[in-house]
CSV table of C-alpha atoms and ligand atoms in Angstrom, one decimal:
chain,number,residue,atom,x,y,z
A,1,MET,CA,158.7,130.5,210.4
A,2,THR,CA,157.7,134.1,211.0
A,3,SER,CA,156.3,136.2,208.2
A,4,ASP,CA,159.3,138.5,208.2
A,5,GLN,CA,162.1,135.9,207.7
A,6,PRO,CA,163.8,135.8,204.3
A,7,ILE,CA,162.6,132.9,202.2
A,8,GLN,CA,165.1,131.4,199.8
A,9,ALA,CA,162.5,130.3,197.3
A,10,LEU,CA,161.5,134.0,197.1
A,11,GLY,CA,165.0,135.2,196.6
A,12,GLY,CA,165.3,136.4,200.2
A,13,LEU,CA,162.0,138.3,200.3
A,14,SER,CA,159.9,137.7,203.4
A,15,ALA,CA,156.4,136.3,203.1
A,16,ARG,CA,155.1,139.7,204.1
A,17,GLU,CA,157.0,141.4,201.3
A,18,PHE,CA,156.2,138.9,198.7
A,19,LEU,CA,152.4,139.1,199.5
A,20,ARG,CA,152.4,142.8,199.6
A,21,ASP,CA,154.3,143.5,196.4
A,22,TYR,CA,153.9,140.5,194.1
A,23,TRP,CA,151.2,138.0,195.0
A,24,GLN,CA,148.3,138.5,192.6
A,25,LYS,CA,149.9,141.7,191.4
A,26,LYS,CA,153.1,141.3,189.3
A,27,PRO,CA,155.7,138.7,188.2
A,28,LEU,CA,158.7,137.8,190.2
A,29,LEU,CA,161.8,136.1,188.8
A,30,VAL,CA,163.9,134.3,191.4
A,31,ARG,CA,167.3,133.1,190.2
A,32,GLN,CA,168.4,129.9,192.0
A,33,ALA,CA,165.2,129.8,194.2
A,34,PHE,CA,165.8,126.1,194.4
A,35,SER,CA,169.6,125.9,194.0
A,36,GLY,CA,170.8,122.4,193.2
A,37,TYR,CA,167.2,121.0,193.1
A,38,ALA,CA,167.2,117.9,191.0
A,39,SER,CA,164.2,117.1,189.0
A,40,PRO,CA,162.2,114.5,191.0
A,41,LEU,CA,161.5,112.5,188.0
A,42,SER,CA,163.2,111.9,184.6
A,43,PRO,CA,161.6,112.7,181.2
A,44,ASP,CA,161.1,109.0,180.7
A,45,GLU,CA,159.3,108.6,184.0
A,46,LEU,CA,157.1,111.6,183.1
A,47,ALA,CA,156.3,109.9,179.7
A,48,GLY,CA,155.7,106.7,181.7
A,49,LEU,CA,153.0,108.5,183.8
A,50,SER,CA,151.3,109.7,180.6
A,51,LEU,CA,150.6,106.1,179.6
A,52,GLU,CA,148.6,105.5,182.7
A,53,GLU,CA,144.8,105.5,182.3
A,54,ASP,CA,144.2,107.6,185.5
A,55,VAL,CA,146.8,110.3,184.8
A,56,GLU,CA,145.7,113.5,183.0
A,57,SER,CA,148.2,114.3,180.3
A,58,ARG,CA,148.4,116.4,177.1
A,59,ILE,CA,150.9,116.8,174.3
A,60,VAL,CA,151.0,120.1,172.4
A,61,LEU,CA,152.7,120.1,168.9
A,62,GLU,CA,153.4,123.5,167.4
A,63,HIS,CA,153.4,122.1,163.9
A,64,GLY,CA,151.1,119.1,164.1
A,65,THR,CA,148.2,118.2,161.9
A,66,THR,CA,147.1,121.8,162.8
A,67,SER,CA,149.1,124.6,164.3
A,68,TRP,CA,149.3,124.1,168.1
A,69,GLU,CA,147.7,120.7,167.9
A,70,LEU,CA,146.5,119.3,171.2
A,71,ARG,CA,146.5,115.6,171.9
A,72,ARG,CA,145.0,114.1,175.1
A,73,GLY,CA,146.4,111.2,177.0
A,74,PRO,CA,146.6,108.4,178.0
A,75,PHE,CA,149.3,107.8,175.3
A,76,ASP,CA,151.1,104.7,174.2
A,77,GLU,CA,154.8,103.9,173.5
A,78,GLN,CA,153.9,104.5,169.8
A,79,THR,CA,153.1,108.1,170.5
A,80,TYR,CA,156.6,108.9,171.5
A,81,SER,CA,158.4,107.1,168.7
A,82,THR,CA,156.4,109.2,166.1
A,83,LEU,CA,157.0,112.7,167.6
A,84,PRO,CA,159.2,115.2,165.8
A,85,GLU,CA,162.7,116.1,167.1
A,86,GLN,CA,161.5,119.5,168.3
A,87,ASP,CA,158.6,121.9,169.0
A,88,TRP,CA,156.4,119.8,171.1
A,89,THR,CA,155.7,119.5,174.8
A,90,LEU,CA,154.2,116.9,177.2
A,91,LEU,CA,152.2,118.2,180.2
A,92,VAL,CA,151.2,116.0,183.0
A,93,GLN,CA,148.7,117.3,185.6
A,94,ALA,CA,148.8,116.7,189.4
A,95,VAL,CA,152.1,114.8,189.5
A,96,ASP,CA,152.1,115.5,193.2
A,97,GLN,CA,149.4,112.9,193.6
A,98,TRP,CA,151.5,110.2,191.9
A,99,VAL,CA,155.1,111.1,193.0
A,100,PRO,CA,155.7,111.7,196.7
A,101,GLU,CA,158.9,113.8,196.1
A,102,VAL,CA,156.8,116.1,194.0
A,103,ALA,CA,154.2,116.4,196.8
A,104,ASP,CA,157.1,117.4,199.1
A,105,LEU,CA,157.8,120.3,196.8
A,106,THR,CA,154.5,121.9,197.8
A,107,ARG,CA,155.8,122.2,201.4
A,108,GLN,CA,158.2,124.9,200.1
A,109,PHE,CA,155.1,127.1,199.5
A,110,ASP,CA,154.1,127.2,203.2
A,111,PHE,CA,154.1,130.9,203.1
A,112,LEU,CA,150.8,130.7,201.3
A,113,PRO,CA,147.5,129.0,202.5
A,114,ASN,CA,147.9,125.3,201.7
A,115,TRP,CA,144.2,125.1,200.6
A,116,ARG,CA,145.0,127.5,197.8
A,117,ILE,CA,147.4,125.1,196.1
A,118,ASP,CA,145.8,123.1,193.4
A,119,ASP,CA,148.4,120.8,191.8
A,120,VAL,CA,151.9,120.5,190.5
A,121,MET,CA,151.9,120.0,186.7
A,122,ILE,CA,155.1,118.9,185.1
A,123,SER,CA,156.0,119.6,181.5
A,124,TYR,CA,158.7,118.2,179.4
A,125,ALA,CA,159.6,119.9,176.1
A,126,ALA,CA,161.7,119.0,173.2
A,127,PRO,CA,163.8,122.0,172.0
A,128,GLY,CA,161.6,124.8,170.8
A,129,GLY,CA,158.6,123.2,172.5
A,130,GLY,CA,155.9,125.2,174.3
A,131,VAL,CA,152.1,125.7,174.6
A,132,GLY,CA,152.0,129.1,172.8
A,133,PRO,CA,151.3,132.6,174.2
A,134,HIS,CA,148.4,132.5,176.6
A,135,PHE,CA,147.2,133.5,180.0
A,136,ASP,CA,145.9,131.5,183.0
A,137,SER,CA,143.2,132.4,185.5
A,138,TYR,CA,145.3,131.2,188.4
A,139,ASP,CA,148.6,132.1,190.1
A,140,VAL,CA,151.5,129.9,189.2
A,141,PHE,CA,155.1,129.3,190.2
A,142,LEU,CA,157.2,128.0,187.3
A,143,LEU,CA,160.2,126.1,188.6
A,144,GLN,CA,162.8,125.1,186.0
A,145,THR,CA,164.1,121.7,187.0
A,146,GLN,CA,166.1,120.6,183.9
A,147,GLY,CA,167.5,122.3,180.8
A,148,ARG,CA,166.7,125.9,179.9
A,149,ARG,CA,163.4,127.6,179.0
A,150,ARG,CA,162.9,131.1,177.6
A,151,TRP,CA,159.9,132.8,179.3
A,152,ARG,CA,158.4,135.9,177.7
A,153,ILE,CA,155.8,137.8,179.6
A,154,GLY,CA,153.3,140.3,178.1
A,155,GLN,CA,150.2,142.2,178.9
A,156,MET,CA,147.5,141.7,181.5
A,157,CYS,CA,144.6,140.0,179.9
A,158,ALA,CA,140.9,139.8,180.5
A,159,THR,CA,138.0,137.6,179.5
A,160,ASP,CA,137.5,139.7,176.3
A,161,THR,CA,141.2,139.5,175.2
A,162,ALA,CA,141.3,138.3,171.6
A,163,LEU,CA,142.2,134.6,171.0
A,164,LEU,CA,143.2,132.7,168.0
A,165,GLU,CA,140.4,130.6,166.6
A,166,HIS,CA,141.5,127.3,168.0
A,167,GLY,CA,139.2,124.5,169.2
A,168,ASP,CA,141.2,123.3,172.2
A,169,LEU,CA,143.8,125.8,173.2
A,170,LYS,CA,143.4,129.5,174.2
A,171,ILE,CA,146.2,131.0,172.3
A,172,LEU,CA,146.5,134.8,172.3
A,173,ALA,CA,145.9,136.5,169.0
A,174,ASP,CA,148.1,139.4,170.0
A,175,PHE,CA,151.0,138.9,172.4
A,176,GLN,CA,152.6,142.1,173.6
A,177,GLN,CA,155.9,141.2,175.0
A,178,THR,CA,157.3,143.2,177.9
A,179,GLU,CA,160.2,141.2,179.2
A,180,GLU,CA,162.0,137.9,178.7
A,181,TRP,CA,164.3,135.7,180.6
A,182,VAL,CA,166.0,132.3,180.1
A,183,LEU,CA,165.5,130.2,183.2
A,184,GLU,CA,168.1,127.7,184.2
A,185,PRO,CA,167.6,124.7,186.5
A,186,GLY,CA,166.7,126.0,190.0
A,187,ASP,CA,165.3,129.3,188.7
A,188,MET,CA,161.7,130.1,189.3
A,189,LEU,CA,159.2,132.6,187.9
A,190,TYR,CA,156.0,133.6,189.7
A,191,LEU,CA,153.2,134.8,187.5
A,192,PRO,CA,150.0,136.4,188.8
A,193,PRO,CA,146.6,135.5,187.2
A,194,ARG,CA,145.8,136.8,183.7
A,195,LEU,CA,149.4,137.8,182.8
A,196,ALA,CA,150.2,136.8,179.2
A,197,HIS,CA,153.2,134.4,179.0
A,198,PHE,CA,154.9,132.3,176.5
A,199,GLY,CA,157.5,129.6,177.4
A,200,THR,CA,159.8,127.9,174.8
A,201,ALA,CA,162.4,125.3,175.5
A,202,VAL,CA,165.9,126.5,174.6
A,203,ASP,CA,167.0,122.9,174.9
A,204,GLU,CA,165.3,119.7,176.1
A,205,CYS,CA,163.8,120.8,179.4
A,206,MET,CA,161.5,120.2,182.3
A,207,THR,CA,159.4,122.7,184.3
A,208,CYS,CA,157.3,122.2,187.4
A,209,SER,CA,154.2,124.5,187.6
A,210,ILE,CA,152.9,124.9,191.1
A,211,GLY,CA,149.3,126.0,190.4
A,212,PHE,CA,146.7,127.5,192.7
A,213,ARG,CA,143.0,127.3,192.9
A,214,ALA,CA,140.5,130.1,193.3
A,215,PRO,CA,136.8,129.7,192.7
A,216,SER,CA,135.1,132.0,190.2
A,217,ALA,CA,132.5,134.4,191.6
A,218,ALA,CA,129.9,132.4,189.6
A,219,GLU,CA,131.1,129.2,191.3
A,220,VAL,CA,130.9,130.8,194.7
A,221,LEU,CA,127.4,131.9,194.1
A,222,THR,CA,126.0,128.8,192.5
A,223,HIS,CA,127.7,126.3,194.8
A,224,PHE,CA,127.1,128.2,198.1
A,225,THR,CA,123.4,128.8,197.3
A,226,ASP,CA,123.0,125.0,196.4
A,227,PHE,CA,124.6,124.2,199.7
A,228,LEU,CA,122.4,126.6,201.6
A,229,ALA,CA,119.3,125.4,200.0
A,230,GLN,CA,119.7,122.0,201.6
A,231,PHE,CA,119.1,123.6,205.1
A,232,VAL,CA,116.0,125.6,204.1
A,233,SER,CA,112.6,124.0,204.3
A,234,ASP,CA,110.1,124.2,201.5
A,235,GLU,CA,107.7,125.9,203.9
A,236,GLU,CA,110.0,128.9,204.2
A,237,ARG,CA,108.7,131.1,201.4
A,238,TYR,CA,108.5,134.6,200.2
A,239,ALA,CA,106.0,136.1,202.7
A,240,ASP,CA,104.3,139.5,202.8
A,241,PRO,CA,102.1,139.8,205.9
A,242,ASP,CA,102.9,143.5,205.7
A,243,LEU,CA,101.4,143.9,202.3
A,244,GLN,CA,99.7,147.3,201.5
A,245,PRO,CA,96.8,147.8,199.1
A,246,ALA,CA,98.1,147.9,195.6
A,247,GLU,CA,97.9,151.0,193.4
A,248,ASP,CA,98.3,148.9,190.3
A,249,PRO,CA,97.9,145.1,190.7
A,250,TYR,CA,100.4,144.5,187.9
A,251,GLN,CA,103.3,146.5,189.3
A,252,ILE,CA,106.1,144.8,191.3
A,253,GLN,CA,106.8,147.4,194.0
A,254,THR,CA,110.1,148.0,195.8
A,255,ASP,CA,108.7,146.5,199.0
A,256,ALA,CA,108.8,143.1,197.3
A,257,LEU,CA,112.5,143.6,196.6
A,258,ASP,CA,113.1,144.6,200.2
A,259,ARG,CA,111.5,141.3,201.3
A,260,LEU,CA,113.7,139.3,199.0
A,261,LYS,CA,116.8,141.1,200.1
A,262,ALA,CA,115.9,140.3,203.7
A,263,LEU,CA,115.4,136.7,202.8
A,264,LEU,CA,118.7,136.5,201.0
A,265,ALA,CA,120.6,138.4,203.7
A,266,GLU,CA,119.2,136.0,206.4
A,267,HIS,CA,120.6,132.9,204.7
A,268,MET,CA,123.7,134.3,202.9
A,269,GLY,CA,124.8,136.1,206.1
A,270,ASP,CA,125.2,132.8,208.0
A,271,GLU,CA,129.0,132.8,208.6
A,272,ARG,CA,129.2,129.3,210.0
A,273,LEU,CA,127.5,127.9,206.9
A,274,LEU,CA,129.6,130.1,204.6
A,275,LEU,CA,132.8,128.8,206.3
A,276,THR,CA,131.5,125.2,206.2
A,277,TRP,CA,130.7,125.4,202.5
A,278,PHE,CA,134.0,127.1,201.7
A,279,GLY,CA,136.1,124.7,203.6
A,280,GLN,CA,134.4,121.8,201.9
A,281,PHE,CA,134.7,123.3,198.5
A,282,MET,CA,138.4,124.2,198.8
A,283,THR,CA,139.3,120.7,200.1
A,284,GLU,CA,137.3,118.9,197.4
A,285,PRO,CA,139.8,116.5,195.8
A,286,ARG,CA,140.7,116.7,192.1
A,287,TYR,CA,140.2,112.9,191.9
A,288,PRO,CA,137.6,112.0,194.6
A,289,GLU,CA,137.2,108.5,193.2
A,290,ARG,CA,140.8,107.7,194.3
A,291,ILE,CA,139.9,108.2,197.9
A,292,VAL,CA,138.4,105.0,199.2
A,293,GLY,CA,138.1,104.5,203.0
A,294,ALA,CA,139.2,101.4,205.0
A,295,GLU,CA,136.7,99.2,206.8
A,296,LEU,CA,137.8,98.9,210.3
A,297,GLU,CA,136.6,99.3,213.9
A,298,ALA,CA,137.9,102.1,216.2
A,299,ASP,CA,139.6,99.6,218.5
A,300,GLU,CA,141.3,97.9,215.6
A,301,LEU,CA,142.7,101.3,214.6
A,302,ALA,CA,143.9,102.0,218.1
A,303,GLN,CA,145.5,98.7,218.3
A,304,ALA,CA,147.3,99.0,215.0
A,305,ILE,CA,148.7,102.4,216.0
A,306,ASP,CA,149.8,100.9,219.3
A,307,GLU,CA,151.6,98.2,217.4
A,308,GLY,CA,153.5,100.7,215.3
A,309,ALA,CA,151.2,101.4,212.4
A,310,VAL,CA,151.9,104.7,210.6
A,311,LEU,CA,149.1,106.9,209.1
A,312,VAL,CA,149.7,109.2,206.2
A,313,ARG,CA,147.5,111.6,204.3
A,314,HIS,CA,146.1,110.0,201.1
A,315,PRO,CA,148.0,111.6,198.2
A,316,SER,CA,144.7,112.8,196.7
A,317,ALA,CA,143.2,114.1,200.0
A,318,ARG,CA,143.0,117.7,200.9
A,319,MET,CA,142.9,119.2,204.5
A,320,ALA,CA,142.2,122.4,206.2
A,321,TRP,CA,140.8,123.5,209.6
A,322,SER,CA,139.1,126.6,211.0
A,323,GLU,CA,137.6,128.0,214.2
A,324,VAL,CA,133.9,128.9,214.6
A,325,ASP,CA,131.9,130.2,217.6
A,326,ILE,CA,130.9,126.8,218.8
A,327,GLY,CA,134.1,124.8,218.2
A,328,LEU,CA,136.5,123.8,215.4
A,329,LEU,CA,135.9,122.6,211.9
A,330,LEU,CA,138.0,120.1,210.2
A,331,PHE,CA,137.7,119.9,206.4
A,332,ALA,CA,138.9,116.7,204.8
A,333,SER,CA,138.5,116.1,201.1
A,334,GLY,CA,135.3,118.0,200.8
A,335,GLN,CA,133.7,116.9,204.1
A,336,SER,CA,133.6,118.8,207.4
A,337,THR,CA,133.4,117.8,211.0
A,338,LEU,CA,132.6,120.0,214.0
A,339,LEU,CA,135.0,119.3,216.9
A,340,PRO,CA,135.6,120.5,220.4
A,341,THR,CA,138.2,123.2,220.8
A,342,HIS,CA,140.6,121.1,222.9
A,343,LEU,CA,141.5,119.2,219.7
A,344,LYS,CA,143.1,122.2,218.1
A,345,ASP,CA,146.7,120.9,218.2
A,346,LEU,CA,145.6,117.5,216.9
A,347,LEU,CA,143.9,119.2,213.9
A,348,LYS,CA,147.1,121.1,213.2
A,349,LEU,CA,149.0,117.9,213.4
A,350,ILE,CA,146.6,116.0,211.2
A,351,CYS,CA,146.8,118.8,208.5
A,352,ALA,CA,150.6,119.3,208.6
A,353,ALA,CA,152.3,116.2,209.8
A,354,GLU,CA,154.1,114.0,207.3
A,355,SER,CA,153.0,110.9,209.2
A,356,LEU,CA,150.9,110.1,212.3
A,357,HIS,CA,152.1,107.3,214.7
A,358,ALA,CA,152.2,106.3,218.3
A,359,GLY,CA,155.0,108.8,218.8
A,360,ASN,CA,153.2,112.0,217.8
A,361,LEU,CA,149.7,110.8,218.6
A,362,ALA,CA,150.5,109.4,222.1
A,363,ALA,CA,148.8,112.2,224.0
A,364,TRP,CA,145.7,111.9,221.9
A,365,LEU,CA,145.0,108.2,221.8
A,366,LYS,CA,143.4,108.3,225.2
A,367,ASP,CA,141.0,111.1,224.2
A,368,PRO,CA,137.7,109.6,222.9
A,369,ASP,CA,137.0,112.6,220.7
A,370,ALA,CA,140.5,112.4,219.2
A,371,ALA,CA,140.3,108.6,218.7
A,372,GLU,CA,137.0,108.9,217.0
A,373,LEU,CA,138.2,111.6,214.7
A,374,LEU,CA,141.2,109.5,213.5
A,375,HIS,CA,138.9,106.6,213.0
A,376,GLN,CA,136.5,108.7,210.9
A,377,LEU,CA,139.4,109.9,208.7
A,378,VAL,CA,140.7,106.4,208.1
A,379,LYS,CA,137.1,105.2,207.3
A,380,GLN,CA,136.7,108.2,205.0
A,381,GLY,CA,140.0,107.6,203.3
A,382,SER,CA,141.8,110.9,203.8
A,383,LEU,CA,144.2,109.1,206.1
A,384,GLU,CA,145.5,105.7,205.2
A,385,PHE,CA,148.1,103.3,206.5
A,386,ALA,CA,151.6,104.0,205.1
A,387,ASP,CA,153.1,101.2,203.0
A,388,GLU,CA,155.7,99.3,204.8
B,401,SIN,C1,154.6,124.6,180.5
B,401,SIN,O1,155.1,124.2,181.5
B,401,SIN,O2,155.1,124.2,179.4
B,401,SIN,C2,153.4,125.5,180.3
B,401,SIN,C3,153.1,126.1,181.6
B,401,SIN,C4,152.2,127.3,181.3
B,401,SIN,O3,152.5,128.2,180.6
B,401,SIN,O4,151.1,127.5,182.0
B,402,CO,CO1,150.4,129.2,181.5
């Protein structure tokens, strides 16, 4: 795919046009972005997921015990038999990690960096259901997969935008509508971060939200400096061998600031460490506890692949790769490995392939660096054997 080809999911815009004119800037409504796309799971299956201990789910009732009542899952069968006929919605997070067909949907967003994708949330709403007018800090694509939903969009918000006094939900005190559309199955709406929006189900409906992740500046600063600090010895300190006689012993002079700035610049300016940290941070899994590696020896793995075993990415694992001056970096679920440059095509394959097997790995299995890498990834759990 080249960046100038029309993309159906973007209504015929190319990646270049979408990124230039809409991404992080303004909303885009695409009628029939996914024409004929059938919801990968039924409302009952979604409700079923919300009963599971490990699944993150919420129900929002517009007229509950409070207005916009938030209930957190896991729920039980009882929950659903006591809900009203209308004005409530069920939201299930990271369905892509539980339902492979939903994970496949994220492949349609290959015109964006994969490591920017966070998860696919799916909502089911009874007629009139919604979560109220609000804004999110992240980009989102809202794909209508069943029934109709009215989306109203409003003003661009900021951290100081007035909210209703509500313990759990961030509902806007003042929603200034600019446009509205009724989305039918297959239609999709892209919303940039901080744009006020308000979805309400026209009839019973389901919506897939493909959400993105972006660290806050505060997260970048705290996490990167924590990461850097591991590599700095306690002996390295503020030093002032160039100290000049003080005019006033109580004054902190600007030369002290210059020494601090030099100290910070020396460490913060290390591009290889910045990239290493960023790759690890962006591939950190949402549910790291789900990724448990397998105990096996390198030759056992090689033999299994020889005999037809198939490896797949763990549904909770995240992968990315990058180039540095001294080689390649593979990021897998929050960890990084420095690798020789001749493995570039293997890294691309590991990140993108739906499965790895003797067929597509053939050329690599004889390469000791490649075999070792595959072994590490299976031991770490980012790759696992496919179920037969
Ligand atoms: C929903 O799908 O019901 C809510 C999605 C959102 O507005 O963020
Ligand atoms: Co939202």
